[in-house]
C-alpha positions as CSV (number, residue, x, y, z in Angstrom):
1,M,39.8,3.9,-65.7
2,E,43.1,4.9,-67.9
3,L,46.4,4.1,-69.1
4,E,48.8,6.1,-67.2
5,R,52.5,6.3,-67.8
6,F,55.5,5.4,-65.3
7,D,59.3,5.0,-64.8
8,L,61.2,2.1,-64.3
9,P,64.5,2.1,-62.1
10,D,67.8,2.0,-63.3
11,E,68.8,-0.5,-61.5
12,L,66.6,-3.8,-59.8
13,P,65.9,-4.1,-56.2
14,P,67.4,-7.3,-54.9
15,G,65.1,-10.7,-55.3
16,S,63.0,-8.7,-57.5
17,I,61.9,-9.3,-61.0
18,L,61.0,-7.6,-64.5
19,A,58.3,-9.2,-65.8
20,K,56.8,-7.8,-69.6
21,A,52.8,-8.8,-70.1
22,G,51.9,-10.8,-72.7
23,V,47.9,-10.9,-71.2
24,T,46.0,-10.0,-68.5
25,M,42.8,-11.2,-67.3
26,V,39.9,-8.7,-65.9
27,S,38.2,-10.0,-62.1
28,A,35.3,-8.5,-63.2
29,G,34.0,-9.5,-59.8
30,T,36.6,-7.8,-57.6
31,E,38.4,-5.6,-59.9
32,V,34.9,-3.8,-61.2
33,A,33.3,-3.7,-57.7
34,N,36.9,-2.2,-56.6
35,Y,36.3,0.4,-59.7
36,L,32.6,1.6,-58.3
37,G,34.3,1.9,-55.2
38,R,32.1,-0.8,-53.3
39,T,34.8,-2.7,-51.6
40,T,36.5,-1.8,-48.2
41,E,39.5,-1.9,-50.4
42,R,38.7,1.0,-52.4
43,P,35.2,3.0,-50.6
44,P,34.3,5.8,-52.6
45,E,35.4,8.4,-50.8
46,R,39.1,6.7,-51.7
47,D,41.1,10.0,-53.6
48,E,44.5,7.5,-54.5
49,P,44.3,6.1,-57.9
50,Y,43.2,2.5,-58.1
51,Y,45.5,-0.3,-60.1
52,P,43.4,-3.1,-60.9
53,G,44.6,-6.8,-62.0
54,Y,45.8,-9.8,-60.3
55,S,45.5,-12.4,-63.3
56,F,48.9,-11.8,-65.5
57,A,51.1,-13.9,-68.0
58,G,54.1,-13.3,-69.7
59,E,57.9,-13.1,-69.8
60,V,60.4,-12.2,-67.8
61,L,63.0,-9.8,-68.8
62,A,65.3,-9.4,-65.9
63,V,65.8,-10.0,-62.1
64,G,67.5,-8.6,-59.2
65,K,70.6,-10.0,-57.3
66,G,69.7,-12.8,-55.7
67,M,67.0,-14.2,-57.7
68,E,67.2,-17.5,-58.3
69,R,63.6,-18.9,-59.0
70,F,63.1,-17.3,-62.2
71,G,65.6,-15.9,-64.7
72,P,65.2,-13.4,-68.2
73,G,63.2,-15.3,-70.7
74,D,61.0,-17.5,-68.5
75,R,57.4,-17.4,-69.3
76,I,55.2,-16.8,-66.0
77,T,51.8,-16.5,-64.6
78,G,50.6,-15.3,-61.5
79,P,48.8,-12.1,-59.2
80,L,50.6,-9.6,-61.0
81,P,48.2,-6.1,-62.1
82,H,47.5,-4.8,-65.3
83,A,50.7,-3.2,-66.8
84,S,53.0,-3.7,-70.3
85,I,55.4,-4.1,-68.0
86,V,56.2,-5.0,-64.2
87,L,58.5,-5.0,-61.5
88,E,57.8,-6.9,-58.3
89,A,59.9,-7.6,-55.7
90,R,57.8,-8.7,-52.7
91,P,58.4,-12.5,-51.8
92,E,54.8,-13.3,-50.7
93,R,53.8,-12.3,-54.4
94,L,56.8,-13.9,-56.1
95,A,55.9,-17.0,-54.0
96,R,52.8,-17.2,-55.9
97,I,54.2,-16.4,-59.3
98,T,54.6,-20.2,-61.9
99,R,56.3,-20.8,-64.9
100,I,54.0,-21.4,-67.8
101,P,54.8,-24.9,-69.3
102,D,55.6,-25.3,-72.9
103,G,52.4,-25.6,-75.1
104,V,50.2,-23.2,-73.2
105,S,50.1,-19.7,-74.6
106,D,49.8,-16.4,-72.5
107,R,45.7,-16.0,-73.7
108,T,45.3,-19.3,-71.4
109,A,47.7,-18.9,-68.8
110,A,46.2,-15.5,-68.0
111,F,43.0,-17.5,-66.7
112,S,45.0,-19.3,-63.9
113,Q,44.5,-17.1,-61.0
114,L,40.8,-17.5,-61.7
115,S,41.0,-20.7,-62.2
116,C,43.1,-21.0,-58.5
117,I,40.3,-19.5,-57.0
118,A,37.6,-21.1,-58.7
119,L,39.7,-24.8,-57.6
120,N,40.4,-23.7,-54.4
121,G,36.4,-23.4,-54.1
122,V,36.1,-26.7,-55.3
123,R,38.4,-28.4,-53.0
124,K,36.8,-27.3,-50.0
125,A,33.8,-29.1,-51.6
126,S,35.3,-32.6,-50.9
127,L,33.6,-33.9,-54.0
128,Q,33.5,-37.5,-54.4
129,L,32.6,-39.3,-57.5
130,G,28.9,-39.3,-58.2
131,D,28.3,-35.9,-56.2
132,R,25.5,-33.7,-57.7
133,V,26.8,-30.4,-57.8
134,A,25.1,-27.3,-58.9
135,V,26.9,-23.9,-59.6
136,V,24.8,-20.8,-58.8
137,G,26.2,-18.4,-61.3
138,A,27.7,-18.6,-64.4
139,G,29.8,-16.1,-65.0
140,L,33.6,-16.6,-65.4
141,V,34.8,-18.0,-61.8
142,G,31.3,-19.9,-62.1
143,L,32.0,-21.7,-65.3
144,L,35.6,-22.3,-64.4
145,A,34.4,-23.9,-60.9
146,A,31.7,-26.1,-62.7
147,R,34.1,-27.3,-65.0
148,L,36.6,-28.3,-62.3
149,A,33.8,-29.9,-60.5
150,R,32.9,-32.1,-63.3
151,L,37.2,-32.6,-63.6
152,S,37.1,-33.6,-59.9
153,G,33.8,-36.4,-59.9
154,G,31.0,-34.1,-59.9
155,H,28.0,-35.8,-61.7
156,P,26.2,-34.0,-62.9
157,V,27.4,-30.4,-62.8
158,V,24.0,-28.5,-63.3
159,S,24.4,-24.2,-63.4
160,Y,22.1,-21.9,-62.9
161,D,21.9,-17.9,-64.1
162,L,19.3,-15.4,-65.3
163,V,21.1,-14.7,-68.3
164,A,20.1,-16.8,-71.6
165,E,23.8,-16.1,-73.1
166,R,25.4,-17.5,-70.2
167,R,23.1,-20.7,-69.5
168,A,24.2,-21.3,-73.3
169,K,27.9,-20.5,-72.5
170,A,27.6,-23.2,-70.2
171,L,26.0,-25.7,-71.8
172,E,29.0,-25.1,-74.6
173,F,31.4,-25.3,-71.6
174,G,29.9,-28.9,-70.7
175,M,27.4,-28.5,-68.2
176,A,25.0,-31.5,-68.1
177,A,22.0,-28.6,-67.9
178,A,21.6,-24.8,-67.4
179,I,18.4,-23.4,-65.6
180,D,17.6,-19.9,-65.3
181,P,16.2,-20.0,-61.6
182,A,13.6,-17.3,-62.8
183,S,11.5,-19.3,-64.8
184,G,8.4,-21.2,-63.9
185,T,9.9,-24.4,-64.3
186,A,13.1,-24.1,-62.6
187,D,11.4,-26.3,-59.6
188,R,10.6,-29.3,-62.0
189,E,13.9,-29.0,-63.7
190,T,15.6,-29.2,-60.3
191,A,14.0,-32.1,-59.1
192,A,14.1,-34.0,-62.2
193,I,17.9,-33.9,-62.3
194,A,18.5,-33.9,-58.4
195,P,15.4,-35.7,-56.2
196,G,15.8,-34.3,-53.1
197,G,18.3,-31.4,-53.8
198,F,22.0,-31.4,-54.6
199,D,24.5,-32.2,-52.5
200,V,27.4,-29.8,-53.2
201,V,25.9,-26.1,-54.2
202,I,28.7,-23.7,-55.4
203,E,27.4,-20.2,-54.7
204,A,29.3,-18.2,-57.8
205,T,27.1,-14.7,-58.5
206,G,29.0,-12.7,-55.4
207,A,25.2,-11.4,-54.8
208,A,23.7,-11.3,-52.0
209,S,20.4,-11.7,-53.3
210,A,21.3,-15.2,-54.7
211,F,22.7,-17.2,-50.9
212,V,19.3,-17.9,-49.9
213,P,18.3,-19.9,-53.4
214,A,21.3,-21.2,-53.1
215,L,20.5,-22.9,-49.9
216,Q,17.3,-24.2,-51.1
217,L,19.2,-26.2,-54.1
218,A,20.9,-28.0,-51.4
219,A,20.1,-31.4,-50.1
220,Q,19.7,-32.6,-46.5
221,G,23.7,-32.8,-45.5
222,A,25.3,-30.7,-48.3
223,R,28.3,-28.5,-48.4
224,V,27.4,-24.9,-49.5
225,I,30.4,-23.0,-50.9
226,L,30.8,-19.3,-50.9
227,L,33.1,-19.1,-53.6
228,G,31.4,-15.4,-55.3
229,S,32.9,-12.6,-53.1
230,T,29.2,-11.8,-51.8
231,R,28.9,-7.8,-50.8
232,G,25.9,-6.7,-48.9
233,I,23.4,-7.8,-46.4
234,V,21.5,-11.3,-46.9
235,E,17.5,-10.7,-46.6
236,G,14.7,-12.9,-45.5
237,F,17.6,-15.7,-44.0
238,S,16.2,-18.0,-41.7
239,P,19.4,-20.0,-40.2
240,Y,16.9,-22.4,-38.6
241,A,15.0,-23.0,-41.7
242,E,17.5,-22.7,-44.6
243,A,20.7,-24.5,-42.9
244,H,20.3,-25.8,-39.5
245,R,17.5,-28.1,-40.2
246,K,19.0,-29.5,-43.3
247,G,22.2,-29.6,-41.4
248,L,24.2,-27.8,-44.1
249,S,27.5,-26.8,-44.0
250,I,28.2,-23.4,-45.2
251,I,31.6,-23.3,-46.2
252,G,33.8,-19.8,-46.9
253,A,36.1,-20.2,-50.3
254,H,38.0,-16.8,-50.2
255,V,41.2,-17.6,-52.2
256,W,43.1,-16.9,-49.0
257,T,41.7,-19.6,-47.6
258,A,44.0,-22.0,-49.5
259,P,47.0,-22.9,-47.4
260,T,49.9,-21.1,-47.6
261,H,52.3,-23.9,-47.1
262,A,51.5,-27.4,-48.0
263,T,51.3,-29.7,-44.6
264,V,50.4,-33.4,-44.6
265,H,46.9,-32.6,-44.1
266,D,46.6,-30.0,-47.3
267,K,48.9,-30.1,-50.0
268,W,47.2,-28.1,-52.0
269,T,48.5,-24.1,-51.8
270,E,47.8,-21.2,-54.7
271,P,51.2,-22.4,-56.4
272,A,50.4,-26.1,-56.4
273,N,46.6,-25.5,-57.6
274,R,48.2,-23.8,-60.5
275,A,50.7,-26.2,-61.5
276,V,48.2,-28.7,-61.6
277,L,45.6,-26.4,-63.3
278,L,48.5,-25.5,-66.5
279,S,49.5,-29.3,-66.6
280,L,45.8,-29.7,-67.6
281,M,46.0,-26.9,-70.0
282,A,49.0,-28.3,-71.9
283,E,47.3,-31.9,-72.1
284,G,44.5,-29.9,-73.3
285,S,41.5,-31.4,-70.3
286,F,41.1,-28.0,-69.3
287,D,40.2,-25.7,-72.4
288,V,39.5,-22.5,-71.6
289,T,39.6,-20.4,-74.5
290,S,36.1,-20.4,-75.3
291,L,35.2,-18.5,-72.4
292,V,36.9,-15.7,-74.0
293,T,34.2,-13.2,-74.7
294,H,36.3,-9.8,-75.3
295,E,40.0,-9.3,-76.3
296,V,41.2,-5.8,-76.1
297,A,44.1,-3.5,-76.5
298,P,45.3,-1.6,-73.6
299,S,43.5,1.4,-75.0
300,E,40.6,-0.3,-74.6
301,A,40.8,-1.1,-71.4
302,G,38.8,2.1,-69.9
303,A,36.0,1.3,-72.1
304,V,35.8,-2.6,-70.9
305,F,35.4,-1.3,-67.3
306,A,32.7,0.9,-68.3
307,G,31.0,-1.7,-69.9
308,L,31.7,-4.1,-67.1
309,A,30.1,-2.3,-64.4
310,A,27.0,-1.0,-66.8
311,E,26.5,-3.8,-68.1
312,P,28.0,-7.3,-67.1
313,E,25.7,-9.8,-68.4
314,N,27.3,-9.1,-71.7
315,Y,30.9,-10.1,-70.9
316,V,32.6,-13.6,-69.8
317,G,35.9,-13.4,-70.0
318,V,37.9,-10.2,-70.4
319,E,41.9,-10.3,-71.6
320,I,43.8,-7.4,-72.4
321,D,46.4,-8.0,-75.4
322,W,49.7,-6.5,-74.4
323,T,51.1,-7.1,-77.7
324,R,48.7,-4.7,-79.4
């Protein structure tokens, strides 16, 4: 991973924007999987460069002819890449970009994309006030999902993670409990909090080995949300024993399952979710700044990706500050 210089066109394409980055956030799951060549988007044999990033906060510098939604000086956030200056002309991508309200910093707004991903998963759970919620995985997306589950009525919301530092972060972030699933007391702790299991289980590790343990946390008739982008084959999965007899609903919650256009049945498009999240950030109800564990200059990004690949447990929220 290295910085690369590129040239900007003399004239912007019609309907485009040119935006200057303030802060971009690393999506440790997807971006590091691509970095390591573990995805269909970037298999090991691919020899073209991979340009990561889709969590951007910055300012519009200029717009192409016909662009009416944004103008120079607008602060924006959305799925744009890691770059000091970004030219975006794709209508489908521009439709997912939102203005940043006053009172929300770039550092906070850069969380909006991963928060949209987490919120889409929480919405798939159809939470009701008092639903007992387990979130498996206390990485960045898992922690965001856990806080949003609380805001949506989950009670209690419990985090499960193998890493002590992440469990501590979950407690700091307001979870009712943080349990080590490998400890000898995990079953007893779970039974004390949610006798019979949880009404909603959100799997946010992205690890195939966590799938069956997540199902085992679920109560009869529970909803299990697959939020982490799990890659690999699940070993030892018995559909009859783990899902069928318990009457579980197993729901895929990839970000692309959010509706593209609002309907009377589901108005929560990605831009609609982002607008709500930014509003919550502005009023202080969704304070995410404590999740930033690393804030680096662009020149340090290569070392951060190498660190995330080698020791992901040492990182939670990683932001690149393009003003440095």
